[in-house]
């Protein structure tokens, strides 16, 4: 979607549909597209946020869809920070560990952004460059 200049801004699994062959997105209430009639400021905002969905969907996966025992009671953000710092419990299945490995770095950036947005200022700037750097490091399949 981002390659076509569209950001969904709510790309989680409840907004994904499938017919068994293709995947479809639903609920475009927050979406922004370069095809909309945008001001210069809105175009800049869109350009800065084109990477948002690529981090939001995996962060949502890690926050809401990991099996309950994976985090061992640790808060989501703390778990991700510990994971990238090398604390990776040995009893986590390898396929789940691979998903966490791939997505934890950029999920941390987005999670920290959301935390600042909610607790500090609604004008907290989106850390697009930091998300892009974290995504660039996420090269292994998962």
Short mmCIF file of N, CA and C in Angstrom, two decimals:
data_model
loop_
_atom_site.label_atom_id
_atom_site.label_comp_id
_atom_site.label_asym_id
_atom_site.label_seq_id
_atom_site.Cartn_x
_atom_site.Cartn_y
_atom_site.Cartn_z
N UNK A 1 0.82 -1.19 0.00
CA UNK A 1 0.00 0.00 0.00
C UNK A 1 0.87 1.25 0.00
N UNK A 2 1.94 1.22 0.80
CA UNK A 2 2.77 2.42 0.88
C UNK A 2 3.42 2.74 -0.46
N UNK A 3 3.74 1.71 -1.24
CA UNK A 3 4.33 1.94 -2.56
C UNK A 3 3.35 2.67 -3.49
N UNK A 4 2.08 2.58 -3.17
CA UNK A 4 1.04 3.26 -3.95
C UNK A 4 0.60 4.56 -3.28
N UNK A 5 1.34 4.96 -2.23
CA UNK A 5 1.05 6.22 -1.58
C UNK A 5 -0.14 6.18 -0.65
N UNK A 6 -0.40 5.02 -0.05
CA UNK A 6 -1.54 4.86 0.85
C UNK A 6 -1.06 4.36 2.21
N UNK A 7 -1.52 5.01 3.26
CA UNK A 7 -1.27 4.54 4.62
C UNK A 7 -2.63 4.25 5.25
N UNK A 8 -2.79 3.06 5.78
CA UNK A 8 -4.06 2.63 6.38
C UNK A 8 -4.22 3.19 7.79
N UNK A 9 -3.15 3.19 8.57
CA UNK A 9 -3.09 3.68 9.96
C UNK A 9 -3.85 2.81 10.96
N UNK A 10 -4.40 1.68 10.53
CA UNK A 10 -5.07 0.77 11.46
C UNK A 10 -4.99 -0.66 10.91
N UNK A 11 -3.82 -1.02 10.40
CA UNK A 11 -3.61 -2.30 9.72
C UNK A 11 -3.32 -3.41 10.72
N UNK A 12 -4.37 -3.83 11.42
CA UNK A 12 -4.24 -4.97 12.33
C UNK A 12 -5.13 -6.09 11.83
N UNK A 13 -5.05 -7.23 12.48
CA UNK A 13 -5.68 -8.43 11.94
C UNK A 13 -7.20 -8.39 11.90
N UNK A 14 -7.84 -7.59 12.72
CA UNK A 14 -9.29 -7.47 12.64
C UNK A 14 -9.71 -6.69 11.40
N UNK A 15 -8.77 -6.00 10.76
CA UNK A 15 -9.06 -5.25 9.54
C UNK A 15 -8.51 -5.94 8.30
N UNK A 16 -8.13 -7.20 8.43
CA UNK A 16 -7.66 -7.99 7.30
C UNK A 16 -8.68 -9.08 7.01
N UNK A 17 -9.03 -9.23 5.76
CA UNK A 17 -9.97 -10.25 5.32
C UNK A 17 -9.29 -11.09 4.26
N UNK A 18 -9.76 -12.31 4.08
CA UNK A 18 -9.21 -13.14 3.02
C UNK A 18 -10.31 -13.99 2.41
N UNK A 19 -10.13 -14.31 1.14
CA UNK A 19 -11.01 -15.25 0.47
C UNK A 19 -10.30 -16.60 0.31
N UNK A 20 -9.17 -16.74 0.97
CA UNK A 20 -8.38 -17.96 0.87
C UNK A 20 -7.28 -17.85 -0.18
N UNK A 21 -7.38 -16.87 -1.03
CA UNK A 21 -6.39 -16.65 -2.08
C UNK A 21 -5.70 -15.30 -1.94
N UNK A 22 -6.48 -14.31 -1.61
CA UNK A 22 -5.98 -12.94 -1.51
C UNK A 22 -6.30 -12.36 -0.15
N UNK A 23 -5.55 -11.33 0.20
CA UNK A 23 -5.80 -10.62 1.44
C UNK A 23 -6.38 -9.25 1.08
N UNK A 24 -7.36 -8.84 1.87
CA UNK A 24 -8.02 -7.56 1.65
C UNK A 24 -8.00 -6.77 2.96
N UNK A 25 -7.87 -5.48 2.83
CA UNK A 25 -7.93 -4.60 4.00
C UNK A 25 -9.34 -4.02 4.10
N UNK A 26 -9.79 -3.83 5.33
CA UNK A 26 -11.09 -3.22 5.61
C UNK A 26 -10.88 -2.01 6.50
N UNK A 27 -11.93 -1.23 6.70
CA UNK A 27 -11.94 -0.09 7.61
C UNK A 27 -10.87 0.94 7.25
N UNK A 28 -11.15 1.70 6.24
CA UNK A 28 -10.23 2.74 5.78
C UNK A 28 -10.53 4.11 6.39
N UNK A 29 -11.16 4.12 7.56
CA UNK A 29 -11.55 5.37 8.20
C UNK A 29 -10.39 6.28 8.58
N UNK A 30 -9.22 5.72 8.79
CA UNK A 30 -8.05 6.53 9.16
C UNK A 30 -7.07 6.70 7.99
N UNK A 31 -7.38 6.08 6.86
CA UNK A 31 -6.44 6.04 5.73
C UNK A 31 -6.16 7.41 5.14
N UNK A 32 -4.97 7.52 4.57
CA UNK A 32 -4.54 8.73 3.88
C UNK A 32 -3.85 8.29 2.60
N UNK A 33 -4.16 8.95 1.50
CA UNK A 33 -3.64 8.56 0.20
C UNK A 33 -3.13 9.77 -0.57
N UNK A 34 -2.10 9.53 -1.36
CA UNK A 34 -1.59 10.61 -2.23
C UNK A 34 -2.62 10.98 -3.29
N UNK A 35 -3.64 10.12 -3.49
CA UNK A 35 -4.69 10.43 -4.45
C UNK A 35 -5.75 11.37 -3.88
N UNK A 36 -5.70 11.62 -2.58
CA UNK A 36 -6.61 12.59 -1.96
C UNK A 36 -6.14 14.00 -2.32
N UNK A 37 -7.03 14.94 -2.21
CA UNK A 37 -6.68 16.35 -2.42
C UNK A 37 -6.02 16.85 -1.14
N UNK A 38 -4.69 16.86 -1.11
CA UNK A 38 -3.93 17.17 0.10
C UNK A 38 -3.24 18.52 0.00
N UNK A 39 -3.14 19.17 1.14
CA UNK A 39 -2.33 20.39 1.22
C UNK A 39 -0.86 19.97 1.22
N UNK A 40 0.03 20.92 1.08
CA UNK A 40 1.46 20.61 1.12
C UNK A 40 1.83 19.99 2.47
N UNK A 41 1.26 20.53 3.55
CA UNK A 41 1.54 19.99 4.88
C UNK A 41 1.04 18.55 5.00
N UNK A 42 -0.13 18.26 4.45
CA UNK A 42 -0.67 16.90 4.48
C UNK A 42 0.16 15.95 3.63
N UNK A 43 0.66 16.41 2.49
CA UNK A 43 1.54 15.58 1.65
C UNK A 43 2.82 15.24 2.39
N UNK A 44 3.39 16.23 3.08
CA UNK A 44 4.60 15.98 3.88
C UNK A 44 4.32 14.97 4.98
N UNK A 45 3.17 15.11 5.64
CA UNK A 45 2.78 14.17 6.69
C UNK A 45 2.67 12.76 6.10
N UNK A 46 2.02 12.63 4.96
CA UNK A 46 1.87 11.33 4.31
C UNK A 46 3.24 10.74 3.97
N UNK A 47 4.09 11.54 3.34
CA UNK A 47 5.43 11.06 2.98
C UNK A 47 6.19 10.56 4.20
N UNK A 48 6.05 11.26 5.30
CA UNK A 48 6.75 10.90 6.53
C UNK A 48 6.19 9.62 7.16
N UNK A 49 4.92 9.30 6.87
CA UNK A 49 4.26 8.16 7.52
C UNK A 49 4.08 6.94 6.61
N UNK A 50 4.64 6.97 5.42
CA UNK A 50 4.46 5.83 4.51
C UNK A 50 4.95 4.52 5.10
N UNK A 51 5.85 4.58 6.04
CA UNK A 51 6.41 3.39 6.67
C UNK A 51 5.57 2.92 7.87
N UNK A 52 4.57 3.67 8.26
CA UNK A 52 3.81 3.40 9.48
C UNK A 52 3.20 1.99 9.50
N UNK A 53 2.47 1.62 8.46
CA UNK A 53 1.78 0.33 8.46
C UNK A 53 2.75 -0.85 8.53
N UNK A 54 3.91 -0.70 7.91
CA UNK A 54 4.90 -1.79 7.93
C UNK A 54 5.38 -2.09 9.33
N UNK A 55 5.28 -1.15 10.23
CA UNK A 55 5.67 -1.38 11.62
C UNK A 55 4.46 -1.63 12.51
N UNK A 56 3.34 -0.99 12.20
CA UNK A 56 2.16 -1.10 13.05
C UNK A 56 1.61 -2.53 13.08
N UNK A 57 1.45 -3.15 11.93
CA UNK A 57 0.86 -4.49 11.88
C UNK A 57 1.71 -5.51 12.66
N UNK A 58 3.03 -5.56 12.45
CA UNK A 58 3.83 -6.49 13.26
C UNK A 58 3.84 -6.15 14.75
N UNK A 59 3.84 -4.86 15.08
CA UNK A 59 3.79 -4.47 16.49
C UNK A 59 2.48 -4.96 17.11
N UNK A 60 1.39 -4.83 16.37
CA UNK A 60 0.10 -5.33 16.85
C UNK A 60 0.17 -6.85 17.05
N UNK A 61 0.79 -7.55 16.12
CA UNK A 61 0.97 -8.99 16.25
C UNK A 61 1.71 -9.32 17.55
N UNK A 62 2.82 -8.65 17.79
CA UNK A 62 3.62 -8.93 18.98
C UNK A 62 2.89 -8.55 20.26
N UNK A 63 2.12 -7.49 20.22
CA UNK A 63 1.42 -7.02 21.43
C UNK A 63 0.20 -7.88 21.75
N UNK A 64 -0.56 -8.28 20.74
CA UNK A 64 -1.87 -8.88 20.99
C UNK A 64 -2.00 -10.35 20.61
N UNK A 65 -1.04 -10.91 19.90
CA UNK A 65 -1.25 -12.26 19.39
C UNK A 65 -0.16 -13.27 19.73
N UNK A 66 0.80 -12.90 20.54
CA UNK A 66 1.75 -13.90 21.02
C UNK A 66 1.04 -14.79 22.03
N UNK A 67 1.38 -16.07 22.08
CA UNK A 67 0.80 -16.91 23.14
C UNK A 67 1.08 -16.31 24.52
N UNK A 68 0.13 -16.47 25.42
CA UNK A 68 0.19 -15.83 26.74
C UNK A 68 1.48 -16.07 27.50
N UNK A 69 2.04 -17.27 27.40
CA UNK A 69 3.21 -17.59 28.22
C UNK A 69 4.53 -17.09 27.64
N UNK A 70 4.53 -16.56 26.43
CA UNK A 70 5.79 -16.12 25.80
C UNK A 70 6.44 -14.99 26.58
N UNK A 71 5.66 -14.00 26.98
CA UNK A 71 6.22 -12.85 27.71
C UNK A 71 6.46 -13.16 29.18
N UNK A 72 5.89 -14.22 29.68
CA UNK A 72 6.09 -14.59 31.08
C UNK A 72 5.66 -13.51 32.06
N UNK A 73 4.61 -12.77 31.72
CA UNK A 73 4.11 -11.73 32.60
C UNK A 73 4.80 -10.38 32.45
N UNK A 74 5.82 -10.31 31.62
CA UNK A 74 6.54 -9.06 31.39
C UNK A 74 5.72 -8.15 30.49
N UNK A 75 5.69 -6.87 30.81
CA UNK A 75 4.98 -5.87 30.00
C UNK A 75 5.55 -5.88 28.58
N UNK A 76 4.70 -5.60 27.60
CA UNK A 76 5.05 -5.68 26.18
C UNK A 76 6.35 -4.94 25.83
N UNK A 77 6.40 -3.65 26.15
CA UNK A 77 7.58 -2.86 25.80
C UNK A 77 8.83 -3.36 26.49
N UNK A 78 8.72 -3.70 27.76
CA UNK A 78 9.88 -4.22 28.50
C UNK A 78 10.35 -5.54 27.90
N UNK A 79 9.40 -6.39 27.53
CA UNK A 79 9.75 -7.67 26.91
C UNK A 79 10.54 -7.45 25.62
N UNK A 80 10.06 -6.54 24.77
CA UNK A 80 10.76 -6.29 23.50
C UNK A 80 12.16 -5.73 23.74
N UNK A 81 12.29 -4.79 24.68
CA UNK A 81 13.61 -4.23 24.99
C UNK A 81 14.54 -5.32 25.51
N UNK A 82 14.05 -6.16 26.41
CA UNK A 82 14.88 -7.26 26.92
C UNK A 82 15.28 -8.20 25.79
N UNK A 83 14.36 -8.46 24.89
CA UNK A 83 14.63 -9.38 23.78
C UNK A 83 15.78 -8.86 22.91
N UNK A 84 15.70 -7.60 22.49
CA UNK A 84 16.77 -7.07 21.63
C UNK A 84 18.08 -6.89 22.39
N UNK A 85 17.98 -6.80 23.72
CA UNK A 85 19.20 -6.71 24.54
C UNK A 85 19.80 -8.08 24.81
N UNK A 86 19.18 -9.13 24.29
CA UNK A 86 19.77 -10.46 24.39
C UNK A 86 19.11 -11.42 25.35
N UNK A 87 18.14 -10.95 26.14
CA UNK A 87 17.44 -11.86 27.03
C UNK A 87 16.31 -12.52 26.25
N UNK A 88 16.57 -13.74 25.79
CA UNK A 88 15.62 -14.48 24.97
C UNK A 88 15.42 -15.85 25.59
N UNK A 89 14.34 -16.03 26.33
CA UNK A 89 14.12 -17.31 27.00
C UNK A 89 14.22 -18.49 26.03
N UNK A 90 14.92 -19.52 26.45
CA UNK A 90 15.19 -20.68 25.60
C UNK A 90 13.95 -21.51 25.29
N UNK A 91 12.91 -21.38 26.09
CA UNK A 91 11.73 -22.22 25.88
C UNK A 91 10.74 -21.66 24.86
N UNK A 92 11.08 -20.55 24.23
CA UNK A 92 10.20 -19.98 23.20
C UNK A 92 10.44 -20.74 21.90
N UNK A 93 9.37 -21.26 21.27
CA UNK A 93 9.53 -21.99 20.02
C UNK A 93 10.28 -21.16 18.97
N UNK A 94 11.08 -21.84 18.17
CA UNK A 94 11.96 -21.14 17.22
C UNK A 94 11.19 -20.31 16.20
N UNK A 95 10.01 -20.78 15.77
CA UNK A 95 9.26 -19.98 14.80
C UNK A 95 8.74 -18.68 15.41
N UNK A 96 8.34 -18.73 16.67
CA UNK A 96 7.91 -17.51 17.36
C UNK A 96 9.11 -16.61 17.63
N UNK A 97 10.22 -17.20 18.03
CA UNK A 97 11.44 -16.42 18.27
C UNK A 97 11.88 -15.70 16.99
N UNK A 98 11.74 -16.36 15.84
CA UNK A 98 12.13 -15.73 14.57
C UNK A 98 11.25 -14.51 14.28
N UNK A 99 9.97 -14.61 14.59
CA UNK A 99 9.06 -13.48 14.38
C UNK A 99 9.44 -12.33 15.31
N UNK A 100 9.71 -12.65 16.56
CA UNK A 100 10.11 -11.61 17.52
C UNK A 100 11.43 -10.98 17.09
N UNK A 101 12.40 -11.82 16.69
CA UNK A 101 13.69 -11.30 16.21
C UNK A 101 13.50 -10.30 15.08
N UNK A 102 12.65 -10.66 14.15
CA UNK A 102 12.46 -9.83 12.96
C UNK A 102 11.78 -8.51 13.28
N UNK A 103 10.81 -8.54 14.17
CA UNK A 103 9.97 -7.36 14.35
C UNK A 103 10.21 -6.56 15.62
N UNK A 104 10.89 -7.10 16.59
CA UNK A 104 11.08 -6.37 17.86
C UNK A 104 11.76 -5.02 17.68
N UNK A 105 12.83 -4.91 16.88
CA UNK A 105 13.50 -3.60 16.79
C UNK A 105 12.59 -2.46 16.33
N UNK A 106 11.83 -2.67 15.27
CA UNK A 106 10.96 -1.58 14.81
C UNK A 106 9.70 -1.48 15.66
N UNK A 107 9.25 -2.58 16.25
CA UNK A 107 8.09 -2.52 17.15
C UNK A 107 8.41 -1.67 18.37
N UNK A 108 9.65 -1.75 18.85
CA UNK A 108 10.07 -0.92 19.99
C UNK A 108 9.96 0.56 19.63
N UNK A 109 10.43 0.91 18.45
CA UNK A 109 10.39 2.32 18.03
C UNK A 109 8.94 2.80 17.99
N UNK A 110 8.07 2.01 17.38
CA UNK A 110 6.67 2.42 17.28
C UNK A 110 5.99 2.42 18.64
N UNK A 111 6.28 1.42 19.46
CA UNK A 111 5.69 1.35 20.80
C UNK A 111 6.11 2.55 21.65
N UNK A 112 7.39 2.89 21.58
CA UNK A 112 7.88 4.06 22.32
C UNK A 112 7.22 5.35 21.81
N UNK A 113 7.05 5.45 20.50
CA UNK A 113 6.36 6.60 19.91
C UNK A 113 4.92 6.70 20.44
N UNK A 114 4.20 5.58 20.40
CA UNK A 114 2.82 5.59 20.90
C UNK A 114 2.76 5.97 22.37
N UNK A 115 3.71 5.48 23.15
CA UNK A 115 3.74 5.83 24.58
C UNK A 115 3.93 7.34 24.77
N UNK A 116 4.89 7.92 24.04
CA UNK A 116 5.12 9.38 24.14
C UNK A 116 3.90 10.16 23.65
N UNK A 117 3.28 9.67 22.59
CA UNK A 117 2.10 10.33 22.04
C UNK A 117 0.97 10.38 23.07
N UNK A 118 0.81 9.31 23.82
CA UNK A 118 -0.27 9.23 24.80
C UNK A 118 0.06 9.88 26.14
N UNK A 119 1.35 9.93 26.50
CA UNK A 119 1.70 10.41 27.84
C UNK A 119 2.40 11.75 27.87
N UNK A 120 2.96 12.19 26.73
CA UNK A 120 3.71 13.44 26.73
C UNK A 120 3.04 14.53 25.91
N UNK A 121 2.85 14.26 24.61
CA UNK A 121 2.30 15.30 23.75
C UNK A 121 1.67 14.69 22.51
N UNK A 122 0.50 15.18 22.15
CA UNK A 122 -0.14 14.76 20.90
C UNK A 122 0.63 15.28 19.69
N UNK A 123 1.59 16.14 19.91
CA UNK A 123 2.42 16.68 18.83
C UNK A 123 3.76 15.94 18.72
N UNK A 124 3.87 14.82 19.40
CA UNK A 124 5.09 14.02 19.31
C UNK A 124 5.34 13.66 17.85
N UNK A 125 6.50 14.01 17.32
CA UNK A 125 6.75 13.70 15.91
C UNK A 125 6.95 12.20 15.69
N UNK A 126 6.43 11.73 14.58
CA UNK A 126 6.59 10.33 14.20
C UNK A 126 8.05 10.09 13.84
N UNK A 127 8.69 9.08 14.43
CA UNK A 127 10.12 8.82 14.19
C UNK A 127 10.35 8.01 12.91
N UNK A 128 9.98 8.57 11.77
CA UNK A 128 10.04 7.84 10.50
C UNK A 128 11.44 7.32 10.21
N UNK A 129 12.45 8.15 10.37
CA UNK A 129 13.82 7.72 10.06
C UNK A 129 14.25 6.57 10.96
N UNK A 130 13.87 6.65 12.23
CA UNK A 130 14.23 5.59 13.17
C UNK A 130 13.49 4.29 12.84
N UNK A 131 12.23 4.39 12.45
CA UNK A 131 11.48 3.20 12.04
C UNK A 131 12.12 2.59 10.80
N UNK A 132 12.47 3.43 9.83
CA UNK A 132 13.10 2.93 8.60
C UNK A 132 14.41 2.22 8.90
N UNK A 133 15.22 2.80 9.79
CA UNK A 133 16.49 2.15 10.17
C UNK A 133 16.23 0.80 10.82
N UNK A 134 15.26 0.75 11.72
CA UNK A 134 14.95 -0.51 12.40
C UNK A 134 14.41 -1.55 11.42
N UNK A 135 13.57 -1.11 10.48
CA UNK A 135 13.05 -2.03 9.47
C UNK A 135 14.15 -2.52 8.55
N UNK A 136 15.10 -1.67 8.23
CA UNK A 136 16.20 -2.07 7.36
C UNK A 136 17.02 -3.18 7.98
N UNK A 137 17.06 -3.23 9.30
CA UNK A 137 17.78 -4.30 9.98
C UNK A 137 16.98 -5.58 10.08
N UNK A 138 15.70 -5.54 9.75
CA UNK A 138 14.82 -6.71 9.84
C UNK A 138 14.82 -7.43 8.50
N UNK A 139 15.85 -8.24 8.26
CA UNK A 139 15.99 -8.87 6.96
C UNK A 139 15.73 -10.36 6.95
N UNK A 140 15.64 -10.98 8.12
CA UNK A 140 15.42 -12.42 8.14
C UNK A 140 13.94 -12.73 8.02
N UNK A 141 13.58 -13.82 7.34
CA UNK A 141 12.16 -14.16 7.23
C UNK A 141 11.57 -14.43 8.59
N UNK A 142 10.28 -14.14 8.74
CA UNK A 142 9.64 -14.42 10.01
C UNK A 142 8.29 -13.98 9.97
#
